[in-house]
Coordinates of C-alpha atoms in Angstrom, one line a residue:
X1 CA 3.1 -10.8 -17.7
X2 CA 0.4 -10.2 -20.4
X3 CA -0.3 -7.9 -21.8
X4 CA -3.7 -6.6 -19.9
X5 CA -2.1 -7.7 -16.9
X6 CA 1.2 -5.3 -17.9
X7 CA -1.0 -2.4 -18.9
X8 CA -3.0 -2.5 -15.3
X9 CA 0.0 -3.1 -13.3
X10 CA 1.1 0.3 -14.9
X11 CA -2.3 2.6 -14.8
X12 CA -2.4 1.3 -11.2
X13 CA 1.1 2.0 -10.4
X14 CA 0.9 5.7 -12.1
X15 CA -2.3 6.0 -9.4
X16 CA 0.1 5.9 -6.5
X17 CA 3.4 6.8 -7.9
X18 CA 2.5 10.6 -8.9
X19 CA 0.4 11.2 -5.3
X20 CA 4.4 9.6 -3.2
X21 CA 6.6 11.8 -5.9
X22 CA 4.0 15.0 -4.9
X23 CA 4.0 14.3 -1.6
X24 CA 7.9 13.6 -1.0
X25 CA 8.2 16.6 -2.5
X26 CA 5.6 18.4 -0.5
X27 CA 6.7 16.8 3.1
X28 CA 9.7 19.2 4.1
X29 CA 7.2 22.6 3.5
X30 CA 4.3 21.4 5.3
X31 CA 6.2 20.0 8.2
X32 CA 8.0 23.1 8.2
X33 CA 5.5 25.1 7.8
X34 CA 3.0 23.2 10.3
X35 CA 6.0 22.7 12.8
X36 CA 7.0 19.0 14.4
X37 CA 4.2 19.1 17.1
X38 CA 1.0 20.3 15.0
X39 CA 2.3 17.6 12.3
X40 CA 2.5 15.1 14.6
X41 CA -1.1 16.0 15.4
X42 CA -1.7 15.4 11.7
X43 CA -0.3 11.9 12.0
X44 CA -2.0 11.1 15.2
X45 CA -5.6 12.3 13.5
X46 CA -4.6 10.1 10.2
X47 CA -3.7 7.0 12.1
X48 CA -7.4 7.6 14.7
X49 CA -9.3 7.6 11.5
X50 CA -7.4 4.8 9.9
X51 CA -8.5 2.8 13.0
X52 CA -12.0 3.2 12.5
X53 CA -11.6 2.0 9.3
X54 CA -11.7 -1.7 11.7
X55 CA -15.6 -1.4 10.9
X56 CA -14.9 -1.6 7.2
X57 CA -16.0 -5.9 6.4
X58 CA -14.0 -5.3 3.2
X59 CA -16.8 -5.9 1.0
X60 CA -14.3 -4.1 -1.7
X61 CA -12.1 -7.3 -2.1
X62 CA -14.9 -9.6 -2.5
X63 CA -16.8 -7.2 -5.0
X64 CA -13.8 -7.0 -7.5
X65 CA -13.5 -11.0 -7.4
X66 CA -17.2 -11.4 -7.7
X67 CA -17.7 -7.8 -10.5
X68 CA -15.1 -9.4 -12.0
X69 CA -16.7 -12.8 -12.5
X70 CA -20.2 -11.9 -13.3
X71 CA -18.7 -9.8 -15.9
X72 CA -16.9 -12.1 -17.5
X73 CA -20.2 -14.4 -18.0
X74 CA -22.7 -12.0 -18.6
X75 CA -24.9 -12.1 -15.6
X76 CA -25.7 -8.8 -15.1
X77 CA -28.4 -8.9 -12.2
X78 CA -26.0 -10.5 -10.2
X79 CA -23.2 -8.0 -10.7
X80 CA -25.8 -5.1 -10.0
X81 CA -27.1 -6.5 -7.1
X82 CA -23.1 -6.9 -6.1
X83 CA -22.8 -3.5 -6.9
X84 CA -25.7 -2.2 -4.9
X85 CA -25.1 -4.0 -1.8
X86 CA -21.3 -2.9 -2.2
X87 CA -22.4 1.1 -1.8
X88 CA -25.3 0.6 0.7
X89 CA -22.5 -1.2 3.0
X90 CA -19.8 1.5 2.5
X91 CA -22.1 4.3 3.1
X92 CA -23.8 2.7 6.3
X93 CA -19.6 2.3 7.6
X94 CA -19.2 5.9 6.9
X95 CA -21.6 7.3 8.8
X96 CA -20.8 5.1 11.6
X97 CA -17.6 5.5 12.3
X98 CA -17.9 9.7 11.2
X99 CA -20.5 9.5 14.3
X100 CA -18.0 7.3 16.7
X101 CA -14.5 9.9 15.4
X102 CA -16.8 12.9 15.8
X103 CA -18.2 12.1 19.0
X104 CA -14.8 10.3 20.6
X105 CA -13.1 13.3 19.6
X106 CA -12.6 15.1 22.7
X107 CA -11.9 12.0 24.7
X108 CA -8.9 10.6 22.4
X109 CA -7.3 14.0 22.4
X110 CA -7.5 14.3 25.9
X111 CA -6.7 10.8 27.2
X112 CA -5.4 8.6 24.3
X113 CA -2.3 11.1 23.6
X114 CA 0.4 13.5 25.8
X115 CA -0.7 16.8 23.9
X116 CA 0.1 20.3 25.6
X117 CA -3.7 21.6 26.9
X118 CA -3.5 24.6 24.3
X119 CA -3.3 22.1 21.8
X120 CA -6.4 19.8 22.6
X121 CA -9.0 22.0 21.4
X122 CA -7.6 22.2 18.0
X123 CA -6.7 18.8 17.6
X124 CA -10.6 17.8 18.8
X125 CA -11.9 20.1 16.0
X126 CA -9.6 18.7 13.8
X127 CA -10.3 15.3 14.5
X128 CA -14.4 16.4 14.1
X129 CA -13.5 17.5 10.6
X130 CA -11.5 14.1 9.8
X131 CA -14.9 12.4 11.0
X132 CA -16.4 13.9 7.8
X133 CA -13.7 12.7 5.8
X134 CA -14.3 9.7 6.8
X135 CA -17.8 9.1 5.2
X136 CA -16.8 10.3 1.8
X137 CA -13.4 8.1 2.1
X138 CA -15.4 4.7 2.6
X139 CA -17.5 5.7 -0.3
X140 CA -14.5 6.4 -2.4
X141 CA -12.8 3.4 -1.6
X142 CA -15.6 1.2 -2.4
X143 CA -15.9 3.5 -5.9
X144 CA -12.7 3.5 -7.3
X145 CA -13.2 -0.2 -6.8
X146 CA -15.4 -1.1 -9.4
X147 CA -13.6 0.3 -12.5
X148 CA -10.6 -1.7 -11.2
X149 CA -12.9 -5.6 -10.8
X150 CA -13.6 -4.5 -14.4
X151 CA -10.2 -4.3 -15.3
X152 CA -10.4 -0.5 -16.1
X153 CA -7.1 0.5 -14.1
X154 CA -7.1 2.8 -16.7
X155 CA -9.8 4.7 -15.1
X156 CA -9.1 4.2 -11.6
X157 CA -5.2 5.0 -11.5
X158 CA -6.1 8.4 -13.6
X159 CA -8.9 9.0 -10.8
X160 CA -6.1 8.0 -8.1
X161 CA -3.0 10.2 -9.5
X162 CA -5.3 13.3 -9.9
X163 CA -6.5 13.4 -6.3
X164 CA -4.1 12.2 -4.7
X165 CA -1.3 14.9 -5.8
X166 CA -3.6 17.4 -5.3
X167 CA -4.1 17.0 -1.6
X168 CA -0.4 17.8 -1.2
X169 CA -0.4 20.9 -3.7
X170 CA -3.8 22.0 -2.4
X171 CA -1.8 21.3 1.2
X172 CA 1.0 23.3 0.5
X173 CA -1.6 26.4 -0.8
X174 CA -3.1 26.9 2.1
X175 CA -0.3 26.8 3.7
X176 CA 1.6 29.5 1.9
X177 CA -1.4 31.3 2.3
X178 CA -1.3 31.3 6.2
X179 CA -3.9 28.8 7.0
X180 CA -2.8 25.9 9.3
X181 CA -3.8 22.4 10.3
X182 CA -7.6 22.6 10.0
X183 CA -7.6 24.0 6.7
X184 CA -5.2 21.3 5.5
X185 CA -7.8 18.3 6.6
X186 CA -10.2 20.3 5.1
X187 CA -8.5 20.2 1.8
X188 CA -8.7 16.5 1.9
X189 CA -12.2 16.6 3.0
X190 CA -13.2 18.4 -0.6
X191 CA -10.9 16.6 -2.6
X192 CA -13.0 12.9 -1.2
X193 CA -16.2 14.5 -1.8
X194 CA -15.8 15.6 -5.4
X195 CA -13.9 12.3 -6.2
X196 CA -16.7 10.0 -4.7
X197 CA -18.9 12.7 -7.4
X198 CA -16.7 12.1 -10.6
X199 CA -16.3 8.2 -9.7
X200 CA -20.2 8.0 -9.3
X201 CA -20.6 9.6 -13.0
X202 CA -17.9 7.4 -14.2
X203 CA -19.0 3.5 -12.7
X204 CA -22.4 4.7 -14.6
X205 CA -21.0 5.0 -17.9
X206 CA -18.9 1.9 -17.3
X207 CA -21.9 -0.5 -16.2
X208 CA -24.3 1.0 -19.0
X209 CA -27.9 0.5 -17.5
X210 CA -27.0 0.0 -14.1
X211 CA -30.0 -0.6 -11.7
X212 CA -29.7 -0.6 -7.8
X213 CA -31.5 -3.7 -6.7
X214 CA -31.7 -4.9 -3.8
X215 CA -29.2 -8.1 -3.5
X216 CA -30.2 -11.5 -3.3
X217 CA -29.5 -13.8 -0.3
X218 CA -27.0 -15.6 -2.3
X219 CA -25.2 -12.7 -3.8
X220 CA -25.5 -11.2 0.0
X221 CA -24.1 -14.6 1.0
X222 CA -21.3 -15.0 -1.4
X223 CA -19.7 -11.8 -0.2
X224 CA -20.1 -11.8 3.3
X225 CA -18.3 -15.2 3.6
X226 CA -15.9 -14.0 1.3
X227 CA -15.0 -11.1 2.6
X228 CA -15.4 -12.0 6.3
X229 CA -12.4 -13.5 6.1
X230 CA -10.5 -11.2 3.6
X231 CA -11.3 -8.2 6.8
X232 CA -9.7 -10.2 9.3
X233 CA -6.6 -10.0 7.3
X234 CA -7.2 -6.3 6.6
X235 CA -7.4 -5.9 10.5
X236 CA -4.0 -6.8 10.8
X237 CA -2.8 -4.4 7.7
X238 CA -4.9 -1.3 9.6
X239 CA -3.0 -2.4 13.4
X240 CA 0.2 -3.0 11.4
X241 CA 0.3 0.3 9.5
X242 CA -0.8 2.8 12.4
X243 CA 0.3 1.1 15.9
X244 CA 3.8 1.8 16.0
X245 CA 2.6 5.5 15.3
X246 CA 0.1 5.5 17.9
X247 CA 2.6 3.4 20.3
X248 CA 5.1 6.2 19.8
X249 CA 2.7 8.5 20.4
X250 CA 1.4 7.1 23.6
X251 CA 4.6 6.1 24.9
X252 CA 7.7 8.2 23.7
X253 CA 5.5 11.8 22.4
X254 CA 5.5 13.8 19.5
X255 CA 8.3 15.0 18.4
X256 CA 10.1 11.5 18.4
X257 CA 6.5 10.8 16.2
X258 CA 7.5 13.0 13.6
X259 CA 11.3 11.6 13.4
X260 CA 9.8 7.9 12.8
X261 CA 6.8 9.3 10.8
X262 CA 8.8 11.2 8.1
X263 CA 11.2 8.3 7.3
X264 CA 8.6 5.7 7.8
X265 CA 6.3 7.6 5.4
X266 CA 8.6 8.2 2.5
X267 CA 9.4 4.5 2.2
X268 CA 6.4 3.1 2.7
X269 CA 5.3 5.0 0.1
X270 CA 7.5 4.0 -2.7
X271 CA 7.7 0.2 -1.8
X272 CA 4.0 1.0 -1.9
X273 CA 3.7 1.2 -5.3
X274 CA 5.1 -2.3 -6.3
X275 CA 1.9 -3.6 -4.6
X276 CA 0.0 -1.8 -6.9
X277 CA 1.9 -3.6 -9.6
X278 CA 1.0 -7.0 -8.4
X279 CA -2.5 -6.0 -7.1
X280 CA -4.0 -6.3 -10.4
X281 CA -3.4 -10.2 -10.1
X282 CA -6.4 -10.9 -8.0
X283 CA -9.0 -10.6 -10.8
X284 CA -6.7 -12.2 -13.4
X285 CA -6.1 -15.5 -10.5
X286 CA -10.2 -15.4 -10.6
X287 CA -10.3 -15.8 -14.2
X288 CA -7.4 -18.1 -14.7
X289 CA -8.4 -20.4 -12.1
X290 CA -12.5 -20.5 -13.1
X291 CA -11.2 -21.5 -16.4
X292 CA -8.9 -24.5 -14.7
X293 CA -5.3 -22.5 -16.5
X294 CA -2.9 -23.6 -13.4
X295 CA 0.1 -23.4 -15.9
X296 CA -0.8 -19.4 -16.8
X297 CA -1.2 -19.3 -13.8
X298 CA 1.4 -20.8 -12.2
X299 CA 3.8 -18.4 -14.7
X300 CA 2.1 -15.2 -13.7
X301 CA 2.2 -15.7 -10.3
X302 CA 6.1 -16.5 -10.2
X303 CA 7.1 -13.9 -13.0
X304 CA 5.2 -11.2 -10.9
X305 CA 6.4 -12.5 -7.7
X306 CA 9.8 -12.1 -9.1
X307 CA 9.5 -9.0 -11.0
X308 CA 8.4 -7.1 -7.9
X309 CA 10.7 -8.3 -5.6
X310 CA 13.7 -7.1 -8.0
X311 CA 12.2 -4.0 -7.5
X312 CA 11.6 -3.7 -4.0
X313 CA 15.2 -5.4 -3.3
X314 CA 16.6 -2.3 -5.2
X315 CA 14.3 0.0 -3.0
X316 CA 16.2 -1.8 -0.2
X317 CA 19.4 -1.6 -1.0
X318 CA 19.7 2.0 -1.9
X319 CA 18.2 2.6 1.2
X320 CA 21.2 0.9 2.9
X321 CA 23.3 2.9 1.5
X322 CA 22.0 5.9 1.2
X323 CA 19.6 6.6 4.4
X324 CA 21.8 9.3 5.9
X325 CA 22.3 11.0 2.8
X326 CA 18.2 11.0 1.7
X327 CA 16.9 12.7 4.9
X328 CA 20.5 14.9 5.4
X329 CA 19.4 16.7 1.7
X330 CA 15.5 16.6 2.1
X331 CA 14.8 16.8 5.6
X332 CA 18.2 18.4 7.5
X333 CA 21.2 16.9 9.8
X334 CA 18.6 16.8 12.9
X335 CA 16.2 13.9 11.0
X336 CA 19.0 12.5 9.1
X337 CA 20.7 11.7 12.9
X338 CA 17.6 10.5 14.0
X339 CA 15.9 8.3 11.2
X340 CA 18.2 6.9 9.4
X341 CA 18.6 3.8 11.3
X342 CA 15.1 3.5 11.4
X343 CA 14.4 4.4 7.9
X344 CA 17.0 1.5 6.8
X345 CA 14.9 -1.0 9.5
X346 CA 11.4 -0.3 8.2
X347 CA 12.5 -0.8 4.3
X348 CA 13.9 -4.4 5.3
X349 CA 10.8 -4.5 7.5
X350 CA 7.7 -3.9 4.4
X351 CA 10.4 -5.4 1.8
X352 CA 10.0 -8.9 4.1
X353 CA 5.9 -7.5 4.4
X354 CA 5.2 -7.3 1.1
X355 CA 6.3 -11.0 0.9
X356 CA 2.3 -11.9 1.4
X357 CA 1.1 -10.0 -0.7
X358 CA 1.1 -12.3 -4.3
X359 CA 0.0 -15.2 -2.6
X360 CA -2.4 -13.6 -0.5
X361 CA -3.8 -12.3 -4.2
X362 CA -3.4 -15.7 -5.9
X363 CA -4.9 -18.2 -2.8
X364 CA -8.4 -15.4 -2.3
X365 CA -8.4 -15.8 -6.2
X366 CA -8.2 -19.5 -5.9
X367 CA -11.2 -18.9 -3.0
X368 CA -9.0 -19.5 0.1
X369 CA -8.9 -16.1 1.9
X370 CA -9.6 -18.0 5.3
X371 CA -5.9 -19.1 5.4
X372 CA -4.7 -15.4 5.5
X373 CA -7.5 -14.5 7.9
X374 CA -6.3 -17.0 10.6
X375 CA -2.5 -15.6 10.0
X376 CA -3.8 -11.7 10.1
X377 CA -4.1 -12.7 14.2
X378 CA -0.9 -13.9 14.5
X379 CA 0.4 -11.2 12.7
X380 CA -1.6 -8.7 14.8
X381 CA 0.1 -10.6 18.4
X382 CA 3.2 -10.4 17.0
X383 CA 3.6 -7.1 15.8
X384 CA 2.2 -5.1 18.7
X385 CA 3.5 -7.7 21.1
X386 CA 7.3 -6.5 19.6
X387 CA 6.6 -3.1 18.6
X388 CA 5.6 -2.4 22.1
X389 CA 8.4 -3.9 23.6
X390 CA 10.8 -2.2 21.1
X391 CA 9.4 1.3 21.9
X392 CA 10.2 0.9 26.3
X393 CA 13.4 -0.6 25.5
X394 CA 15.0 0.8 22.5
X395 CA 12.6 3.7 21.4
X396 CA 11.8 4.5 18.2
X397 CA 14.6 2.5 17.0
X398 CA 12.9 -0.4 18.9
X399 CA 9.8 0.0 17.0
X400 CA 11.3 -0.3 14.0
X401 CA 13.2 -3.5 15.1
X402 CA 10.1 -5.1 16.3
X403 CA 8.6 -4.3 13.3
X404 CA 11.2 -6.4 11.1
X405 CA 11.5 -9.4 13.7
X406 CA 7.4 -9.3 13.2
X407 CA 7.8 -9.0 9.7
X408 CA 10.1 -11.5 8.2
X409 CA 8.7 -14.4 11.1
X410 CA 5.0 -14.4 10.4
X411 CA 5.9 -14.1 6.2
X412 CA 8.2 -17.2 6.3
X413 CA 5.7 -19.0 8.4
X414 CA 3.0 -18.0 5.7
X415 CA 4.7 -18.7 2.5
X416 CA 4.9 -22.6 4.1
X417 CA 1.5 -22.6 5.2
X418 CA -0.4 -21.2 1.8
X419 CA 1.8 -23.4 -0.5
X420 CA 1.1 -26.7 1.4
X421 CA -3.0 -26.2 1.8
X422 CA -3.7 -23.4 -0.8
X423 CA -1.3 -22.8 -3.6
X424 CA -0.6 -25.7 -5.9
X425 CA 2.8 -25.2 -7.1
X426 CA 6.2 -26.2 -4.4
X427 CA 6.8 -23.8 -1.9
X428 CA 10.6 -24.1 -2.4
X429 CA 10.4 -23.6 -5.9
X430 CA 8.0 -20.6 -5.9
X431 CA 11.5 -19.1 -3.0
X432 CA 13.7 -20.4 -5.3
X433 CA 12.3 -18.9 -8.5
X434 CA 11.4 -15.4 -7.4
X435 CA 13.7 -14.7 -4.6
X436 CA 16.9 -16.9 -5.2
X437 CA 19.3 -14.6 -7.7
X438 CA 18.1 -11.2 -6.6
X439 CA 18.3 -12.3 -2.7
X440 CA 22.3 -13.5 -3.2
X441 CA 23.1 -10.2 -5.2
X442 CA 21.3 -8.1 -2.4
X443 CA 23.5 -9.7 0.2
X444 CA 26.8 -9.1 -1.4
X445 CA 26.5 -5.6 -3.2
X446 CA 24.5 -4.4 0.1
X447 CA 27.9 -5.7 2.3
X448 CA 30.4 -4.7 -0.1
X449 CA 28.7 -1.5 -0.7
X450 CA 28.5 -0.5 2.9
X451 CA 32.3 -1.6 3.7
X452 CA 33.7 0.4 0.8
X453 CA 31.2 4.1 1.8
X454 CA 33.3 6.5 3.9
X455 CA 32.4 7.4 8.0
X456 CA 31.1 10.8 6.0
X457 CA 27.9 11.9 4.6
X458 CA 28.7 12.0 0.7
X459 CA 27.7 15.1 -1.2
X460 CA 25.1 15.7 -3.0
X461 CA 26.9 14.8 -6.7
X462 CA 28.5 12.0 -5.3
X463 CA 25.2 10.7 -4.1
X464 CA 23.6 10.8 -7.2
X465 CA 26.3 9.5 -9.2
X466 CA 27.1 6.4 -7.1
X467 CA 23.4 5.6 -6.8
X468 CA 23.1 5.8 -10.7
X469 CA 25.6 3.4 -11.0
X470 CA 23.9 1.3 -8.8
X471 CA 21.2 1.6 -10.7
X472 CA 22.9 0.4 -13.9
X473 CA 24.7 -2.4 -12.4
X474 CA 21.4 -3.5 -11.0
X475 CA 19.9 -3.0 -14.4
X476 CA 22.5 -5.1 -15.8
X477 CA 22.6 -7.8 -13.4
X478 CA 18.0 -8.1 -13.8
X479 CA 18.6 -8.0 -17.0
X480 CA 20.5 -11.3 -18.0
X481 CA 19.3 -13.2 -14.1
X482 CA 16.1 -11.6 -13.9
X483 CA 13.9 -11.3 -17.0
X484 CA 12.4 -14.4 -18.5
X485 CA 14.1 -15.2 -21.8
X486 CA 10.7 -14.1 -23.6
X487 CA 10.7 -11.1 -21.8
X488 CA 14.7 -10.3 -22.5
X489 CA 13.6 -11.0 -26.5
X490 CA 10.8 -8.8 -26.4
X491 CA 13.1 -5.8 -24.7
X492 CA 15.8 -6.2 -27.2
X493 CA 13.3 -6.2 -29.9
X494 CA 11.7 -3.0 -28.7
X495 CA 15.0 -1.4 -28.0
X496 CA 16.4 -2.0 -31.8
X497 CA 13.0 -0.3 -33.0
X498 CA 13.4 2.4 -31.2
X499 CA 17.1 2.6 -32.3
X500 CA 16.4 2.1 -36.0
X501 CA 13.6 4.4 -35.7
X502 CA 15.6 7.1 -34.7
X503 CA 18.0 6.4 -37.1

């Protein structure tokens, strides 16, 4: 990748990676702490507001293609008037859905989910204080936004890691200090409010002499049609991420919730961050494409494409080994026996997910986000059509097999579609090229791996020293199959510096 593209990919990766490290870490206390019915309360009140987030047209998505653009070429009206429209929109959606959560409160506690009646009145005044939440998280979405369609990942990722630990250490605190489940939403209520402050003062130093005009009906225009079609696809990403929680919920109750959420949570979390890796693409795929570079292009898009999924394949297969052994040593024998399987089913699950993502980045920079709107439906049928299912037949277990089915179908059948009316490069040599090798070493080290581990949990030692080794022969193996021969010079290169230099 280049260099810029390199740098982001990192800043925007050190944005998520420090908030998953603090919050793995955090996870045991405040579920211990909170107990497994007052955090499944926590989850059901995350997931609620997550779901209101429907009303957000994601105007963010077009704004960083169109910031990005108007920056590029000078024309600053239209970026302010991008700008402008961007915060008027975000901070009309915030108060909206803060007035539906707030004032739906008492009926989604009361009829949505099988909470104990001791426990409604809590949960409705915690759910009123997530309504506030909600206003200054719409603004801070739209906010952190802007330094990123400038290509200042620098700014946003700093932003990001800061906040986002602290809501777990700020979590634990109160905590420790007696408080309980309202305390820790109001935590992340403060935190959003002085990060939509800091962001505000930041974006005005970035866009020096920023005016708020009112936008023009072609600015207004662009967006909308743009990002009409980029919501439909987020649609599917808020139903995807939060129905099986709420199915669970509805269907199964809450302790079962908290088995699938803790599992479910920690890996989503780290195959998380190699989207923000490849995230960074969308505004370089603007730019390469306005300029008419389809072989950059074409080599950014496959190195990153390959590159991530190396990553997330690793992800994957430690996971298959070592599922039992990860919740046994952080969460205890009683989650271990009852999410491993699923924690195994929902990393092969977002590892065949997060097969979208890259072209969905390249084909909206290209200007084609309609293609991944009309998917986002199917993907939407699909995956509450068989997560359903899987919860009344096979519990949470069944969830997390409907989730994969749902998965790996609707990204095959999308890889074909956006290459043949979208994408101009072959479909089979974009699968071929970034998923070939790594796929074929994933198979066999996953199988022989798994044939060789004993019936018994392996200690803790043992754990770490046969994942390392893993590690390594991974390394090894990415190294000489994986890396691009410019990119295997450049790492010796660096590597004999840094040896002579210590020398």
């Amino acid at each position: 990748m280049p260099g810029r593209i390199l740098s982001n990919s990192l800043f925007n990766l050190l944005g998520s990676a420090l908030p998953a490290v603090v919050s793995i870490l955090t996870i045991p206390f405040i579920v211990f702490r909170l107990g497994e019915v007052d955090y499944g309360i926590l989850t059901m009140v995350t997931a609620i507001v997550g779901y209101f987030a429907i009303i957000d047209l994601n105007v963010t998505t077009g704004s960083v293609k169109y910031i990005a653009e108007y920056h590029a070429v000078g024309k600053k009206r239209e970026l302010h008037e991008t700008v402008s429209f961007g915060l008027v929109t975000y901070a009309c959606i915030g108060v909206l859905g803060g007035v539906l959560i707030f004032a739906s409160a008492k009926w989604l506690a009361t009829n949505l989910f099988s909470l104990p009646r001791h426990l409604i009145d809590s949960s409705v005044s915690a759910m009123r204080l997530a309504a506030i939440g909600f206003v200054f998280g719409q603004l801070q979405s739209y906010l952190n936004s802007v330094p990123q369609a400038l290509q200042r990942y620098d700014v946003s990722g700093k932003l990001e890691a800061l906040f986002g630990s602290l809501v777990s250490v700020l979590s634990v605190g109160v905590l420790w200090l007696g408080y309980g489940l309202y305390e820790v939403i109001l935590v992340r209520v403060v935190l959003s409010a002085m990060n939509v402050g800091i962001l505000s003062v930041v974006i005005l130093r970035l866009l020096e002499g920023f005016r708020f005009l009112i936008p023009s009906w072609v600015v207004a225009r662009r967006l909308l049609t743009f990002s009409g079609f980029v919501y439909m696809n987020t649609l599917a990403s808020l139903f995807n991420a939060h129905a099986d929680r709420l199915i669970i919920g509805s269907l199964i109750g809450m302790a079962p919730l908290t088995y699938y959420t803790v599992p479910a949570t920690l890996i989503s979390r780290i195959l998380g961050l190699t989207f923000r890796l490849s995230s960074v693409v969308l505004p370089a795929a603007s730019e390469l494409s306005a300029r008419q570079e389809l072989t950059r292009l074409k080599e950014v898009y496959f190195t990153t494409a390959r590159y991530v999924y190396f990553i997330n394949a690793l992800v994957l297969l430690l996971t298959i080994v070592f599922a039992y052994e990860i919740l046994f040593y952080w969460m205890g024998e009683e989650f271990a026996a009852n999410g491993a399987l699923v924690m195994v089913l929902i990393a092969a699950a977002l590892v065949a997910d997060s097969g979208t993502n890259l072209p969905a980045l390249v084909s909206n920079g290209l200007g084609y986000p309609n293609i991944h709107a009309y998917f986002a439906i199917v993907k939407v049928v699909v995956g509450l059509t068989l997560t359903f299912l899987g919860a009344k037949l096979y519990g949470i277990v069944g969830v997390a097999i409907g989730h994969l089915i749902s998965a790996v179908g609707v990204t095959f059948a999308q890889w074909v579609f956006v290459h043949k009316y979208a994408i101009p490069f072959r479909f089979s040599e974009f699968v071929m090229h970034s998923y070939g090798r790594t796929s074929i070493f994933l198979a066999l080290a996953a199988g022989l791996l798994v044939a060789m581990k004993p019936d018994r949990p392996l200690g803790i030692a043992a754990t770490v020293l046969v994942a390392l080794l893993i590690c390594a022969a991974y390394g090894v193996f990415g190294y000489f199959f994986v890396l691009s021969a410019a990119h295997r010079r450049w790492a010796s290169g660096y590597l004999r510096l840094k040896l002579s230099s210590v020398k």
